[in-house]
Structures are given as structure tokens and as C-alpha cells.
Coordinates of C-alpha atoms in Angstrom, one line a residue:
W1 CA 0.0 0.0 0.0
C2 CA 1.0 3.6 -0.5
R3 CA 0.2 5.8 2.4
I4 CA 1.1 9.4 3.3
M5 CA 1.6 9.8 7.0
T6 CA 2.1 13.4 8.0
G7 CA 0.9 15.9 10.5
T8 CA 1.2 18.8 8.0
L9 CA 0.0 18.1 4.5
S10 CA 1.3 21.4 3.1
S11 CA 3.8 23.4 5.2
N12 CA 4.2 26.5 3.1
S13 CA 1.7 26.4 0.2
P14 CA -1.5 24.5 -0.5
L15 CA 0.0 23.7 -3.9
H16 CA 2.5 21.3 -2.2
V17 CA -0.2 18.7 -1.7
W18 CA -0.3 17.9 -5.5
S19 CA 2.9 15.8 -5.6
Q20 CA 2.0 13.9 -2.4
F21 CA -1.3 12.8 -3.8
E22 CA 0.2 12.1 -7.3
I23 CA 2.3 9.4 -5.6
L24 CA -0.8 7.8 -4.3
Q25 CA -2.5 7.7 -7.6
P26 CA -2.1 9.7 -10.8
Q27 CA -4.7 12.5 -11.0
A28 CA -5.8 11.8 -7.5
L29 CA -6.8 15.4 -7.1
G30 CA -8.4 15.6 -10.5
F31 CA -5.5 17.2 -12.5
K32 CA -3.2 15.5 -15.0
T33 CA -0.4 18.1 -14.6
Y34 CA 0.9 20.3 -11.8
Q35 CA 0.5 23.3 -14.1
R36 CA -3.2 22.9 -14.4
F37 CA -3.5 22.2 -10.7
K38 CA -1.6 25.4 -10.0
Q39 CA -3.7 27.5 -12.4
H40 CA -6.9 26.2 -10.8
Y41 CA -5.9 26.8 -7.2
S42 CA -3.7 29.9 -7.3
I43 CA -4.1 33.5 -8.3
L44 CA -1.3 34.4 -10.7
E45 CA -0.1 37.8 -11.5
K46 CA 2.1 38.7 -14.5
R47 CA 5.3 40.5 -13.5
Y48 CA 8.2 41.8 -15.4
G49 CA 11.9 41.3 -14.7
T50 CA 14.8 43.7 -15.3
A51 CA 15.4 42.4 -18.9
G52 CA 11.8 43.1 -19.8
R53 CA 10.9 39.4 -19.7
S54 CA 7.5 38.5 -18.1
Y55 CA 6.8 35.8 -15.6
E56 CA 3.8 34.7 -13.5
T57 CA 4.0 34.7 -9.7
I58 CA 1.6 33.4 -7.2
V59 CA -0.1 36.3 -5.2
G60 CA -2.8 34.2 -3.5
Y61 CA -5.0 31.1 -3.6
R62 CA -8.5 30.3 -4.6
N63 CA -10.9 27.3 -4.6
L64 CA -9.4 26.0 -1.3
D65 CA -12.8 24.6 -0.1
E66 CA -12.9 22.6 -3.3
M67 CA -9.3 21.4 -2.7
K68 CA -10.2 20.3 0.9
T69 CA -13.1 18.3 -0.5
E70 CA -10.8 16.5 -3.0
I71 CA -8.2 15.9 -0.3
A72 CA -10.9 14.6 2.1
K73 CA -11.7 11.7 -0.3
W74 CA -8.2 10.4 0.4
T75 CA -7.5 11.2 4.0
S76 CA -8.3 10.2 7.5
V77 CA -7.0 11.2 10.9
V78 CA -5.5 8.6 13.2
T79 CA -3.8 9.6 16.4
K80 CA -1.0 7.5 18.1
S81 CA -3.5 6.5 20.8
D82 CA -6.0 5.4 18.1
A83 CA -3.4 3.2 16.7
G84 CA -2.1 1.9 20.0
I85 CA 1.3 3.3 19.4
E86 CA 3.6 4.2 22.2
E87 CA 6.2 7.0 21.8
L88 CA 8.6 5.9 19.1
N89 CA 12.3 5.9 19.8
P90 CA 13.9 5.5 16.3
V91 CA 17.4 4.0 16.2
P92 CA 19.5 5.8 13.6
R93 CA 21.5 3.7 11.3
E94 CA 24.5 5.0 9.4
V95 CA 24.9 3.5 5.9
G96 CA 27.6 4.6 3.5
M97 CA 27.6 5.2 -0.2
T98 CA 29.4 3.2 -2.8
P99 CA 32.7 4.8 -4.1
K100 CA 31.0 5.5 -7.5
Q101 CA 28.0 7.1 -5.7
R102 CA 30.3 9.1 -3.4
K103 CA 32.4 10.4 -6.3
F104 CA 29.2 11.5 -8.3
Y105 CA 27.7 13.1 -5.1
E106 CA 30.9 15.1 -4.5
K107 CA 31.1 16.2 -8.2
V108 CA 27.5 17.4 -8.3
K109 CA 27.9 19.1 -4.9
A110 CA 31.1 20.9 -5.9
E111 CA 30.0 22.0 -9.4
C112 CA 26.2 22.4 -8.6
V113 CA 25.6 21.1 -12.1
L114 CA 23.9 17.9 -13.4
G115 CA 24.0 17.4 -17.1
D116 CA 23.1 20.8 -18.6
T117 CA 21.1 21.9 -15.5
A118 CA 22.5 24.3 -12.9
L119 CA 21.3 23.5 -9.4
E120 CA 20.9 25.7 -6.4
G121 CA 19.2 25.8 -3.1
A122 CA 16.4 23.3 -2.6
S123 CA 17.0 21.8 -6.1
L124 CA 20.6 21.0 -5.3
L125 CA 19.7 19.6 -1.9
M126 CA 17.0 17.4 -3.4
K127 CA 19.3 16.1 -6.1
L128 CA 22.0 15.3 -3.5
Q129 CA 19.4 13.4 -1.5
Q130 CA 18.4 11.4 -4.5
I131 CA 22.1 10.6 -5.3
A132 CA 22.6 9.5 -1.7
Q133 CA 19.7 7.1 -2.2
G134 CA 21.5 5.5 -5.2
W135 CA 19.7 7.2 -8.1
Y136 CA 18.6 10.6 -9.4
Y137 CA 16.1 12.1 -11.9
D138 CA 17.7 13.4 -15.1
E139 CA 16.7 16.5 -17.0
M140 CA 13.8 14.6 -18.6
R141 CA 12.6 13.5 -15.1
E142 CA 13.6 9.9 -15.9
P143 CA 15.2 8.0 -13.0
V144 CA 18.8 7.0 -13.4
D145 CA 20.0 4.2 -11.1
L146 CA 23.6 4.8 -9.9
V147 CA 23.6 1.7 -7.8
P148 CA 22.0 -1.6 -8.7
I149 CA 19.3 -2.7 -6.2
K150 CA 21.4 -5.7 -5.2
D151 CA 24.4 -3.4 -4.3
D152 CA 22.3 -0.6 -2.7
M153 CA 23.6 -0.5 0.9
I154 CA 20.6 1.5 2.1
L155 CA 18.1 -1.0 0.7
Q156 CA 20.1 -4.0 2.0
A157 CA 20.3 -2.4 5.5
M158 CA 16.5 -1.8 5.4
V159 CA 15.7 -5.3 4.3
S160 CA 18.0 -6.7 7.0
E161 CA 16.3 -4.5 9.7
I162 CA 12.8 -5.6 8.6
K163 CA 13.8 -9.3 8.6
D164 CA 15.2 -8.9 12.1
S165 CA 12.2 -7.1 13.5
P166 CA 9.1 -8.8 14.8
G167 CA 5.7 -7.8 13.3
K168 CA 5.1 -5.2 10.6
G169 CA 7.2 -2.3 9.6
I170 CA 6.8 1.1 7.8
V171 CA 9.2 2.1 5.1
W172 CA 9.3 5.9 4.6
C173 CA 10.0 7.1 1.0
R174 CA 10.5 10.6 -0.1
F175 CA 10.4 10.1 -3.9
D176 CA 8.2 7.8 -6.1
H177 CA 11.3 6.1 -7.5
D178 CA 12.3 5.1 -3.9
I179 CA 9.0 3.3 -3.7
K180 CA 9.7 1.5 -7.0
R181 CA 13.2 0.5 -5.9

């Protein structure tokens, strides 16, 4: 099963929910693309840059009651006490990268470039997180595996941990390709 477990669906913008629900099921919130979702739920204003180029920026949101109705079709609230869960004490595990993976990670980190794309801020951080997981999305948003699944130290540590634990477990994934791997 795919589940989203969070206390905050959208931390900074209501538009952040689109990608989360897209992982659950394509078009879960009724839109085929993020661009259409954004146009429907945000108020856009045309602005002009210093070189005279125009761009659209979000100045507000609309149709939020409709968005809540769409989200409600997919959500439920379960507290720790409802689930019979005691306070969790996660045990951190340190897992390294393969030499190839580490070299690629350091190269992207130092140059802030992947292919023909310059990376900065959150984009760079997200790309480095993907590389640390053993893969990344290329410029065409196609996943590129850096480490075969059988050699992926993170996945092997997770499988080992699950096998050694009694009962059921939850595997947290940040990207849809993590789920597929």
C-alpha cells in the first residue's frame, strides 16, 4: 500500500499537496499536470523582470474549499493513541555510499551542475538526497540508477532491519522512485 503519513499536508503552500497525492494515484486530485492544478488553485499575476521578460508569480490562492473536498476523499485522521502506538524511539543507522556514488555526489555538490542543468538551493539539496539514495532524476525526469538494487547499501540495511524485527514495519519514502526501488 502507499500511504502518506504526516501531521502537516502542506507546510508553506496549499499547492504542495499535489505531488504527495500524485504518488498515491495519478490524477488523485483531478488534474493531469501540476501546471493545471496550480492554475486552478492559485491567483497568478504577471510581473516583469529587469530584462523586460515577463513571468507569472503566485499572489494568492482560490478554490481552497474545493481542494479540501478533494483531499478529504483520500484522508483520515489517526492519532497515536487510536493506533495503540507508544512513543517511538527510532534508532539511527549509518549507511555509506558506494565509491561511484560518493564520487558522483561530491562532483554534483562541488559543481552544482547535473547534465546541462545548474542546481541551487532546494533543487541542489533534493538532487543530492536522490544521489545519496542511489539514483537521481535526469533532465527529462527519468530515473537513473547509480547503484543496482542488489548493491544498494541502504536498501540492504533496510531489508535486514525488517527481517530482524518482529511484526510489521513502515518504510518511509521521499520520492516515487524510492517506492519502485
